[in-house]
Coordinates of N, CA and C in Angstrom, one line a residue:
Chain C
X296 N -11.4 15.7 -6.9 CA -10.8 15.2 -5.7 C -9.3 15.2 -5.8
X297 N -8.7 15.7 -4.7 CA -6.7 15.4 -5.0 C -6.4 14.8 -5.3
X298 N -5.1 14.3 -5.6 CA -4.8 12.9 -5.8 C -3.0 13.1 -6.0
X299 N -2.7 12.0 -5.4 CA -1.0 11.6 -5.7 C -0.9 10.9 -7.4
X300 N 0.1 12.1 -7.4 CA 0.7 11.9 -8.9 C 1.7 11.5 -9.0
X301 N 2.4 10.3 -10.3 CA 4.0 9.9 -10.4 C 4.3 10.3 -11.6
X302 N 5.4 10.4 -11.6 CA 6.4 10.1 -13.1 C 7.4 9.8 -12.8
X303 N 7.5 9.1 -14.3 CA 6.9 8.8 -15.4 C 6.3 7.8 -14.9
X304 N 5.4 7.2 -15.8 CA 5.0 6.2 -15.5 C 5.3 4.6 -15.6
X305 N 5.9 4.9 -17.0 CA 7.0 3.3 -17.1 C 8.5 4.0 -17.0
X306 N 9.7 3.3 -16.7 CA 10.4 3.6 -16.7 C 12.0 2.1 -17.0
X307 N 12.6 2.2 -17.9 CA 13.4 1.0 -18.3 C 14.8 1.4 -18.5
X308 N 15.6 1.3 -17.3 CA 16.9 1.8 -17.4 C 17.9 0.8 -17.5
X309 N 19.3 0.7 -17.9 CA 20.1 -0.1 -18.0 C 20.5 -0.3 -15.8
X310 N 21.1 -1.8 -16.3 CA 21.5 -1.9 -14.7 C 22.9 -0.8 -14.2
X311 N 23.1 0.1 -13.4 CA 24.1 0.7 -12.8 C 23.7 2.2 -13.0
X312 N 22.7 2.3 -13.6 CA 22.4 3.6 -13.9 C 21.6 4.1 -12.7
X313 N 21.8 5.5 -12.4 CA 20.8 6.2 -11.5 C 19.6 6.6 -12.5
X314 N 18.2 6.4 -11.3 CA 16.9 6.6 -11.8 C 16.5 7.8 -10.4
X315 N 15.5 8.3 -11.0 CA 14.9 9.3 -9.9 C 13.6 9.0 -10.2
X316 N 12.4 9.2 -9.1 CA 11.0 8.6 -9.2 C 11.0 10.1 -8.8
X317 N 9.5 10.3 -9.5 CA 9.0 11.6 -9.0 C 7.1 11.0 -8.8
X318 N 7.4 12.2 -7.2 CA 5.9 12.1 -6.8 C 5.4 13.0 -6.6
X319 N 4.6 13.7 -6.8 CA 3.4 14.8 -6.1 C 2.3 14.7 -4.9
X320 N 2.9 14.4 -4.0 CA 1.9 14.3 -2.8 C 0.4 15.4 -2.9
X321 N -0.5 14.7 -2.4 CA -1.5 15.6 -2.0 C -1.2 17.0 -1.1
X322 N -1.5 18.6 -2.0 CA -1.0 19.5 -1.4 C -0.7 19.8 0.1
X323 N -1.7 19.3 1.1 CA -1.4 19.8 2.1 C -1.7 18.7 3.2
X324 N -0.3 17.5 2.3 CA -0.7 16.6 3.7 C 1.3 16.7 3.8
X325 N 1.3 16.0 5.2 CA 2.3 16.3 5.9 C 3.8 15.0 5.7
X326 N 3.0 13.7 5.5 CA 3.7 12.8 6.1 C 3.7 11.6 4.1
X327 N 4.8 11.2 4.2 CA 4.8 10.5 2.6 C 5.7 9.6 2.9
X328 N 5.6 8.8 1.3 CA 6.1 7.3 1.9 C 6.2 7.1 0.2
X329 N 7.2 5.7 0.6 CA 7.7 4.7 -0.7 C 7.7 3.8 -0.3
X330 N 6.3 3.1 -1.6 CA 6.7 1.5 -0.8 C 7.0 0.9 -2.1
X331 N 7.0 -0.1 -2.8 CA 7.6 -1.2 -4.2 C 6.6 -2.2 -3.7
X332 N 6.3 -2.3 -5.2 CA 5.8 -3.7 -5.5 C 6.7 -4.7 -6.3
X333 N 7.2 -6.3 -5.9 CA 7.4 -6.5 -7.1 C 7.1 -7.7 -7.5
X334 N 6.5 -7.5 -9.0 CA 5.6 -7.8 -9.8 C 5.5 -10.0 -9.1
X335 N 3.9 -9.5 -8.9 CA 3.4 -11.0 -8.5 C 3.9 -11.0 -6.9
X336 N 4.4 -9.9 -5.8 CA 4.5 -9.8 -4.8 C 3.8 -9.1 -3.9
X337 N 4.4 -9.0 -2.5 CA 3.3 -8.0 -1.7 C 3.7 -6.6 -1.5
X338 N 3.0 -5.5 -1.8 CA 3.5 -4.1 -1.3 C 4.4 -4.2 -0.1
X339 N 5.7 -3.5 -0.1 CA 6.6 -3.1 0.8 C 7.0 -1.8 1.3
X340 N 6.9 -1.8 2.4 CA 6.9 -0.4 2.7 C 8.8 -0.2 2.6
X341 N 9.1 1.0 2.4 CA 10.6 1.3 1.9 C 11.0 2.5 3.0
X342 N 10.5 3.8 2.9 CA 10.9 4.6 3.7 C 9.0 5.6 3.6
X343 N 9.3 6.9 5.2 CA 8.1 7.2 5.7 C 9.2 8.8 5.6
X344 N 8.5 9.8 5.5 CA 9.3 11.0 6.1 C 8.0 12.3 6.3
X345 N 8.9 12.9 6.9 CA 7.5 13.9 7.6 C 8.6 15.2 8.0
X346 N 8.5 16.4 8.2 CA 8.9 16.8 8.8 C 10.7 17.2 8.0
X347 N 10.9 17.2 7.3 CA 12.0 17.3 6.0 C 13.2 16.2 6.4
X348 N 12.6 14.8 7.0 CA 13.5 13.9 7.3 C 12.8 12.5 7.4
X349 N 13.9 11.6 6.7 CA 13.5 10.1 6.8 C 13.3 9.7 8.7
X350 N 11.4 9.3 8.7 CA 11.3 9.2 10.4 C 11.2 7.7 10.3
X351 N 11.1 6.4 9.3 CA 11.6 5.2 9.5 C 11.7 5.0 8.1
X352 N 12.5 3.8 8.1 CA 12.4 3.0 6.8 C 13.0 1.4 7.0
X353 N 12.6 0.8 6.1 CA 13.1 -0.2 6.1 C 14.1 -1.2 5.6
X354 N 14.4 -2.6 5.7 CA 16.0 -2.7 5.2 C 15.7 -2.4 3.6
X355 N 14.9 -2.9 3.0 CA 15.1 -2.7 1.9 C 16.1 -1.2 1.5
X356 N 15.4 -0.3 1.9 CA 15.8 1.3 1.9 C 17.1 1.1 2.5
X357 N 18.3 1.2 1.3 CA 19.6 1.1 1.9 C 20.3 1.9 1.3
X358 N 21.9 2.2 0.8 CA 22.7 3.4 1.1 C 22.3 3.6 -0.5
X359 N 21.9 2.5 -1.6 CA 21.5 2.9 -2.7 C 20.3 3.8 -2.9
X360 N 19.0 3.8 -1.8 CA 18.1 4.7 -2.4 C 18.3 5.8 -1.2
X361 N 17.5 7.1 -1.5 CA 17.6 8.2 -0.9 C 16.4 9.1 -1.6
X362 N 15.3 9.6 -0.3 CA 14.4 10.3 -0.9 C 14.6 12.1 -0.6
X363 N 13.9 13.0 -1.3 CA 13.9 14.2 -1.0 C 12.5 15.0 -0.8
X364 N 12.7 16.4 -0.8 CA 11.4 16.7 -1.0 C 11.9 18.0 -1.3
X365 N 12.7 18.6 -2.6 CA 13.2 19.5 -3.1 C 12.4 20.8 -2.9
X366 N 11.2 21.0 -3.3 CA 10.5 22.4 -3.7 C 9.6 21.9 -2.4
X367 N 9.6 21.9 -1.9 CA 7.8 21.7 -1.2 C 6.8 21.4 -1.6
X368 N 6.4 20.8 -3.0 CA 5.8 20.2 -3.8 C 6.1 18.9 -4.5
X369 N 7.0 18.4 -4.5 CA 7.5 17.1 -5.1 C 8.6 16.5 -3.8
X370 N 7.9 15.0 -4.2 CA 8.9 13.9 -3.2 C 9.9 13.0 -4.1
X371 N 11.3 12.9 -3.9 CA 11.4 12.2 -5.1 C 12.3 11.1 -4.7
X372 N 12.2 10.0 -4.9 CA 13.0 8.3 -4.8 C 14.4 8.4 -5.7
X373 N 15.4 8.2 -5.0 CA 16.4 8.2 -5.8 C 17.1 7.1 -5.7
X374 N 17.5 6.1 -6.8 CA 18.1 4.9 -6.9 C 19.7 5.5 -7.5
X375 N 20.4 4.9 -6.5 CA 21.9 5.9 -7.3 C 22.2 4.2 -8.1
X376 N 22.6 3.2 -8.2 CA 23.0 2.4 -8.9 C 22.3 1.0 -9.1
X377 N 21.1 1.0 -10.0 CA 20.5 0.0 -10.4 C 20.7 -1.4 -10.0
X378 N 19.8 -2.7 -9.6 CA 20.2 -3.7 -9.9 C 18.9 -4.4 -10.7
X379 N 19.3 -5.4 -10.9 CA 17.8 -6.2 -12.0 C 16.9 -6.1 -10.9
X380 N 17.1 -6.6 -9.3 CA 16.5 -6.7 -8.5 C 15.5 -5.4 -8.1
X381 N 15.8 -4.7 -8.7 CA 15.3 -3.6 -7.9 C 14.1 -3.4 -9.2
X382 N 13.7 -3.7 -10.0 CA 12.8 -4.3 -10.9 C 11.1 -4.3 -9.8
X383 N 10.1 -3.0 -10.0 CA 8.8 -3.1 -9.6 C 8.5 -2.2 -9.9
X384 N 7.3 -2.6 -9.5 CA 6.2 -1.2 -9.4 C 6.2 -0.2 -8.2
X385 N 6.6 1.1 -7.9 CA 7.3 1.6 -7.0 C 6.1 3.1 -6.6
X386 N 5.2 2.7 -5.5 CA 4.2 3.1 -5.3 C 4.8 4.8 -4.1
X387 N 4.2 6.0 -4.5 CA 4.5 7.3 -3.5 C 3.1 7.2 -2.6
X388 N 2.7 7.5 -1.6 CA 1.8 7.8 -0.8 C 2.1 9.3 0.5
X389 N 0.9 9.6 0.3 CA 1.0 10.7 1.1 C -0.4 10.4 2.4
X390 N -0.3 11.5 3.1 CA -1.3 11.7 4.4 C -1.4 12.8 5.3
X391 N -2.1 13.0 5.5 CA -2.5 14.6 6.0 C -1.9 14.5 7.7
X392 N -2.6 13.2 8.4 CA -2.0 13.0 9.6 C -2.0 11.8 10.2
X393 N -0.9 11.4 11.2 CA -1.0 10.6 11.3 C -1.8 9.4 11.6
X394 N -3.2 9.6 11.9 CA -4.1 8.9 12.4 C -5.4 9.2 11.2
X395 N -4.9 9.4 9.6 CA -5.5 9.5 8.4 C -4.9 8.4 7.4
X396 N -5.7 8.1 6.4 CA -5.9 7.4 5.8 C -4.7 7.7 4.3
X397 N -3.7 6.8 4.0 CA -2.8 7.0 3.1 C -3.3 6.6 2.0
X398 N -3.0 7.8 0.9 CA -3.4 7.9 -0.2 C -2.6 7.3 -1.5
X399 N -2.7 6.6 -2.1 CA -1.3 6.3 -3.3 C -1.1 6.7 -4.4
X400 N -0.7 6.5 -5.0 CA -0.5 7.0 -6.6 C -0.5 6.2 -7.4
X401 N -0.3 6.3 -8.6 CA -0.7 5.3 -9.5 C 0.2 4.2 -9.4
X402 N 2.0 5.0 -9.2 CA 2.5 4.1 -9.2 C 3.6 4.4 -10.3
X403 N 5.0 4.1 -10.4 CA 6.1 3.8 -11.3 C 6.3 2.4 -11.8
X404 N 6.6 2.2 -13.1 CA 7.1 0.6 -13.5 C 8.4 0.9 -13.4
X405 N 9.4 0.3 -13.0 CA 10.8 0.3 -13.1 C 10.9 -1.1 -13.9
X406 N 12.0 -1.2 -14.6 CA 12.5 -2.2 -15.3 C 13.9 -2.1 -15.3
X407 N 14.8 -2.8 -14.9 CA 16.0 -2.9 -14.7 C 16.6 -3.8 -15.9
X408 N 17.6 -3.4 -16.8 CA 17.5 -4.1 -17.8 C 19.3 -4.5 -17.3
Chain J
X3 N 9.0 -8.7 15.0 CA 8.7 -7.6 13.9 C 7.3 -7.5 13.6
X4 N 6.4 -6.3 13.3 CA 5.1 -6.4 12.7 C 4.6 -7.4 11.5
X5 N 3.9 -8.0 11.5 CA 3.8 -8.5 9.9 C 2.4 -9.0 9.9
X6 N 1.6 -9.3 8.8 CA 0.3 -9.3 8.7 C 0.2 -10.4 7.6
X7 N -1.0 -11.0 7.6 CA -0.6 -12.1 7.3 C -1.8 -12.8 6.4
X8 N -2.3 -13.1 5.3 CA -3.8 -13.1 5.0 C -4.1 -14.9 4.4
X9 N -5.4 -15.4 4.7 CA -5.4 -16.5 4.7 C -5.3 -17.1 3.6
X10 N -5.4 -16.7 2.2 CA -6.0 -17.3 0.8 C -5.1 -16.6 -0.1
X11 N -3.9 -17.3 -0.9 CA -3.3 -16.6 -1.7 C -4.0 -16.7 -3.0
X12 N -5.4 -17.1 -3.3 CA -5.8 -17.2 -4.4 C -7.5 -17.8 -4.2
X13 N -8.7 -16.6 -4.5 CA -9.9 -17.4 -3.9 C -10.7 -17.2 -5.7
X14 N -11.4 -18.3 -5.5 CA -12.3 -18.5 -7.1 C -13.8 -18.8 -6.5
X15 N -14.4 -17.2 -7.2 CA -15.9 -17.8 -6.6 C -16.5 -17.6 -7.9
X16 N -18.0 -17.8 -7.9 CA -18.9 -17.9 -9.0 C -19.8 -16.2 -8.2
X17 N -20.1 -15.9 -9.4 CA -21.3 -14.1 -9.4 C -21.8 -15.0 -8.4
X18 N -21.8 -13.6 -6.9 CA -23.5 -13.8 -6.2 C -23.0 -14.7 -4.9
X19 N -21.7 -15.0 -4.9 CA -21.6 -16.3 -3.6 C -21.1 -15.3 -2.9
X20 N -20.6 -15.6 -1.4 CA -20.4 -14.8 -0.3 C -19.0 -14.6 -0.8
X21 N -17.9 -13.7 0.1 CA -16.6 -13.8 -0.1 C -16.7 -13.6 1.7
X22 N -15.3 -14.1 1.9 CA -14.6 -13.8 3.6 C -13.3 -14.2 2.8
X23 N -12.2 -12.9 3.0 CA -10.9 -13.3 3.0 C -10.7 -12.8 4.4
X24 N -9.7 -13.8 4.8 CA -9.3 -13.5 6.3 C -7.9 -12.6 6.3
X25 N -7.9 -11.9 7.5 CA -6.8 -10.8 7.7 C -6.4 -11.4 9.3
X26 N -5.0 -11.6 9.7 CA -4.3 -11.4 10.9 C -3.1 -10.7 11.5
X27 N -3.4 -10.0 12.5 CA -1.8 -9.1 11.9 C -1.2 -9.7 13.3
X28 N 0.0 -9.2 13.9 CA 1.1 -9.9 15.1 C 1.0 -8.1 16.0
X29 N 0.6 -8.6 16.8 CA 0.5 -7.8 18.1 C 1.6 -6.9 18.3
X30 N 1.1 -5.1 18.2 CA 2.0 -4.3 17.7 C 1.3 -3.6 18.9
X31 N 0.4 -3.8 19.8 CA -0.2 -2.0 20.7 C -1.4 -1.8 19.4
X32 N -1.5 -0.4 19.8 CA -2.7 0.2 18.9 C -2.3 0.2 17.8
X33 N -2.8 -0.3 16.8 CA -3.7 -0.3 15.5 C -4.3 0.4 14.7
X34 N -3.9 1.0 14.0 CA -5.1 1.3 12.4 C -5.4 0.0 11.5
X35 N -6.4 -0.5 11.0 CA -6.6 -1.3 10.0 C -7.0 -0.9 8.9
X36 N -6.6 -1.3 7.5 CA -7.2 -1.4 6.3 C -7.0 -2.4 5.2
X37 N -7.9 -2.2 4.6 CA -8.2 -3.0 3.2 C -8.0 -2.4 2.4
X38 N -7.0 -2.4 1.2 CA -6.9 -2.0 0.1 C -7.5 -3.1 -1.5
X39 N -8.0 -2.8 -2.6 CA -8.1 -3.3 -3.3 C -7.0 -2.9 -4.6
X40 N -6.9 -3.5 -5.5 CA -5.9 -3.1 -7.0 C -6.4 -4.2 -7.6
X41 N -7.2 -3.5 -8.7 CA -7.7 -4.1 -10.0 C -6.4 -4.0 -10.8
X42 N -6.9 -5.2 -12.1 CA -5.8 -5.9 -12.7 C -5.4 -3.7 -13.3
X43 N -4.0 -4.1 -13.5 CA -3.7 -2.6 -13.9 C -3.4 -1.5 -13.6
X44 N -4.2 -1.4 -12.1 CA -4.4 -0.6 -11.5 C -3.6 -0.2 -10.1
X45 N -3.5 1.1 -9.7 CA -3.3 1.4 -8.3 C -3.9 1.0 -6.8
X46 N -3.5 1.0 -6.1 CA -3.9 0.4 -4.6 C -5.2 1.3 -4.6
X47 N -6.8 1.2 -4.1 CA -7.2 2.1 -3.9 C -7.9 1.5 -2.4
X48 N -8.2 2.3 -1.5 CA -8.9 2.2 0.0 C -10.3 1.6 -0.1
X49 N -10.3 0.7 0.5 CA -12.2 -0.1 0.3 C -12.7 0.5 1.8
X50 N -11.7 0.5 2.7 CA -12.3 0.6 4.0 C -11.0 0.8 4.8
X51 N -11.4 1.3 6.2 CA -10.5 1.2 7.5 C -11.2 1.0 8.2
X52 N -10.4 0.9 9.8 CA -10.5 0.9 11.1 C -9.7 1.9 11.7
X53 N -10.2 2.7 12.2 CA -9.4 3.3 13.4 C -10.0 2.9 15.1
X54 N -11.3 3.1 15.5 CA -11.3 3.0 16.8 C -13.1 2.7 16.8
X55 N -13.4 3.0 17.7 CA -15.4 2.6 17.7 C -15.7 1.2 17.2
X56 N -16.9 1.1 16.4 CA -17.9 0.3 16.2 C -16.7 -0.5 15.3
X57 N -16.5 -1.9 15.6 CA -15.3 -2.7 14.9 C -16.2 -3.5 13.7
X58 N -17.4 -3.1 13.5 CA -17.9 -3.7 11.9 C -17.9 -2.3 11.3
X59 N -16.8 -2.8 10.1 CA -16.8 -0.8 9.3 C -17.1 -1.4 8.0
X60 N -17.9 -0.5 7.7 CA -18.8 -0.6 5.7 C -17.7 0.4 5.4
X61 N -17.4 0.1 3.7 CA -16.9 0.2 3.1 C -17.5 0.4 1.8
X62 N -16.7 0.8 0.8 CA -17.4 0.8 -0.5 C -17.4 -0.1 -1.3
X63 N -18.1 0.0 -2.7 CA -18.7 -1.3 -3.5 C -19.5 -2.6 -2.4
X64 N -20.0 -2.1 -1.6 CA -20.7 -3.2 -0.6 C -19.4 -4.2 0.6
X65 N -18.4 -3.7 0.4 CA -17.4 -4.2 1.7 C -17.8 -3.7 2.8
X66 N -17.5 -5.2 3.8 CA -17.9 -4.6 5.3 C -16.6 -5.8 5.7
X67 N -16.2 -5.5 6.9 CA -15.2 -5.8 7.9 C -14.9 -5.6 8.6
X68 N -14.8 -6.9 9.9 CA -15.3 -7.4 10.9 C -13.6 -6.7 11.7
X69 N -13.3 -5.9 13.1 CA -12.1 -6.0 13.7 C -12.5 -6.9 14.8
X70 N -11.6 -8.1 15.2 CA -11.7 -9.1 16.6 C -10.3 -9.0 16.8
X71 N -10.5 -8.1 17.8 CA -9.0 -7.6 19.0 C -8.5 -8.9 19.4
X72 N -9.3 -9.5 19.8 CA -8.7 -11.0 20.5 C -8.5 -11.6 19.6
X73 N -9.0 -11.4 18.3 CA -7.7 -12.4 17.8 C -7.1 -12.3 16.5
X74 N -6.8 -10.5 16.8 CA -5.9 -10.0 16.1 C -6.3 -10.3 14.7
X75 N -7.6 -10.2 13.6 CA -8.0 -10.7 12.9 C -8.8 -9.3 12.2
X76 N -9.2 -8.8 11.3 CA -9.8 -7.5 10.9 C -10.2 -8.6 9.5
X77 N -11.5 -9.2 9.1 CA -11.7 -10.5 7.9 C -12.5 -9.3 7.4
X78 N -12.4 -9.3 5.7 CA -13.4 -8.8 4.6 C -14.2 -9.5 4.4
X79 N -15.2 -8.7 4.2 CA -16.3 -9.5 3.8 C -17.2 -8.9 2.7
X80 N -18.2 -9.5 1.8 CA -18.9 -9.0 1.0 C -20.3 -10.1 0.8
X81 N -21.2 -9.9 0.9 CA -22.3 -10.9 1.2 C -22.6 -11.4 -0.6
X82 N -22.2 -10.5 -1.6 CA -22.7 -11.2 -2.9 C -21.5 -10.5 -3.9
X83 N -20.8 -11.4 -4.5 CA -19.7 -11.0 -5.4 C -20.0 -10.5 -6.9
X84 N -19.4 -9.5 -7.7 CA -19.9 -9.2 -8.8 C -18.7 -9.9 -9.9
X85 N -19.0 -9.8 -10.7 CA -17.5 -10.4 -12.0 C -16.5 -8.8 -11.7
X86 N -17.3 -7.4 -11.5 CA -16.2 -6.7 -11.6 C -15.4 -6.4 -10.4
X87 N -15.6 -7.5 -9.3 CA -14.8 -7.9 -8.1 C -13.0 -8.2 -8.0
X88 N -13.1 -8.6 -9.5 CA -12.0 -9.5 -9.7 C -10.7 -8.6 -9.5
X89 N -10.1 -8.9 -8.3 CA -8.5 -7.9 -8.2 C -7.9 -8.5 -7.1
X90 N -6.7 -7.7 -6.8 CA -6.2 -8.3 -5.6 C -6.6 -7.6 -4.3
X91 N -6.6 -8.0 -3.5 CA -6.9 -7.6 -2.1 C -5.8 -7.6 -0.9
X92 N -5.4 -6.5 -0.4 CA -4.8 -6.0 0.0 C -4.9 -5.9 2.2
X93 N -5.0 -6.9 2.9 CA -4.9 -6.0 4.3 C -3.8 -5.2 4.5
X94 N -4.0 -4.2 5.2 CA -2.9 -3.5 5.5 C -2.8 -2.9 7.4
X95 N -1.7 -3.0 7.8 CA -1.6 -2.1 9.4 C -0.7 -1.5 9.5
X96 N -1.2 -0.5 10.2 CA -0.9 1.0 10.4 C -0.1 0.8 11.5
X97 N 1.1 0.7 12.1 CA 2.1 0.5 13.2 C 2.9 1.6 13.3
X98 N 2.5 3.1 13.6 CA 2.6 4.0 14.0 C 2.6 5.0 12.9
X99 N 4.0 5.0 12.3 CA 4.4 5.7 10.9 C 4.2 4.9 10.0
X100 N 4.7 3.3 9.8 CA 4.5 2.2 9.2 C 3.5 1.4 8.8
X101 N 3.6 1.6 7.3 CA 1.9 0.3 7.2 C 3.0 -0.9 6.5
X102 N 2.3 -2.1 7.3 CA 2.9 -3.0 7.1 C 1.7 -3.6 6.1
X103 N 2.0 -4.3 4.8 CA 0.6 -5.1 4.1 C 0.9 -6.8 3.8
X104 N 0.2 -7.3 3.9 CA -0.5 -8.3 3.6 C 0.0 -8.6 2.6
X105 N 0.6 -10.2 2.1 CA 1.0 -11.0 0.9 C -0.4 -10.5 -0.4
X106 N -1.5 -10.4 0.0 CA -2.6 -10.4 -1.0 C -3.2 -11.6 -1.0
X107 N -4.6 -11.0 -1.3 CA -5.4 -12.6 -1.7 C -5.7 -12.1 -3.1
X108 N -5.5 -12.7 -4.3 CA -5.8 -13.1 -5.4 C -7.8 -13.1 -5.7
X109 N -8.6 -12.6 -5.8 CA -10.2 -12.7 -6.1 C -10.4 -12.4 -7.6
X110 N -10.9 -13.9 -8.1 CA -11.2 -14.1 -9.7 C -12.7 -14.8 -9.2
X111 N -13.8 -13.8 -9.7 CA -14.9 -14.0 -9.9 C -15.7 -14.3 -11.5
X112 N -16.3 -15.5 -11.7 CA -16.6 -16.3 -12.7 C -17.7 -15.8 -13.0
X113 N -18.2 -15.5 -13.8 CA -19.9 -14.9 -14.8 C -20.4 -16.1 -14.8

């Protein structure tokens, strides 16, 4: 069965540093998303994009993160300057269409040191 | 703003009793609904949805849940719990592009 893939899977950077999350959405769905967990909280949704553009996001998703989708194959989360806060588990999801069922991935640990 | 809302931040049952965690979301228009679960460790994975029709939907590992339009409420349910039940529980809604989720309920099932 397909499945969404991340890397790495833990990840522990110093605070100010840029991090890049990498996802592999399911080949042939259309629509992907970043949401964070953090740790002992509730899944949040961050940003949604379809179409080779962010179509909502949320406040969290601010001028520090920025997602892509470089090759047609990979989605990737980019934190340009760390804070402790930004400390979770940072979930990629994909979906074939809109009125389908979102699929997740295992998931990223960030650790903001 | 959308937001969803669930009734039990933490439920403790013994093998074999009923479970109902309740789900409410705030009135957005049409709807998708779901339940996600995540065992200790683990990723979010789908127990069940709602999209439209028959508003009692089965689900896997024996989940079924209930959608009540009127009162904006989509509750889990499972008639007999197992010890490998134990995870967090997840509602979630679908508000167009947006899934909005649920704080979690907490389910630690006792042997």
């Amino acid at each position: 069965e397909p499945e969404v893939t991340q890397t790495p899977s833990h990840q522990v950077t110093q605070m100010g540093q840029e991090v890049i999350l990498r996802c592999v959405p399911i080949s042939n769905h259309l629509y992907f998303y970043w949401y964070r967990q953090i740790l002992g909280q509730k899944v949040e949704f961050l940003v949604s994009f379809y179409n080779n553009e962010i179509s909502e996001k949320s406040e969290i998703f601010d001028d520090q993160f920025s997602v892509e989708r470089p090759d047609g194959s990979n989605f990737t989360l980019k934190i340009r300057s760390t804070k402790l806060e930004d400390s979770a588990m940072y979930f990629c999801a994909s979906r074939l269409q809109r009125k389908e069922t979102q699929y997740f991935g295992p998931g990223t640990r960030l650790l903001v040191l | 703003a959308q937001s969803v809302s669930q009734h039990n931040h933490h439920v403790i049952l013994s093998e074999a009793a009923s479970l109902e965690l309740g789900c409410n979301y705030s009135y957005g228009g049409t709807v998708n609904l779901f339940w996600y679960v995540q065992y200790p460790g683990q990723h979010l994975q789908l127990l069940l949805k709602y999209f439209s029709g028959d508003p009692l939907v089965k689900g896997i590992k024996g989940f079924e849940a209930e959608f009540i339009k009127s009162k904006f409420s989509f509750n889990l349910r499972k008639p007999s719990v197992q010890w490998s039940d134990t995870a967090e529980y997840f509602c979630a809604v679908n508000y167009g592009q947006n899934f909005v989720f649920g704080p979690g309920t907490r389910l630690s099932v006792l042997p």
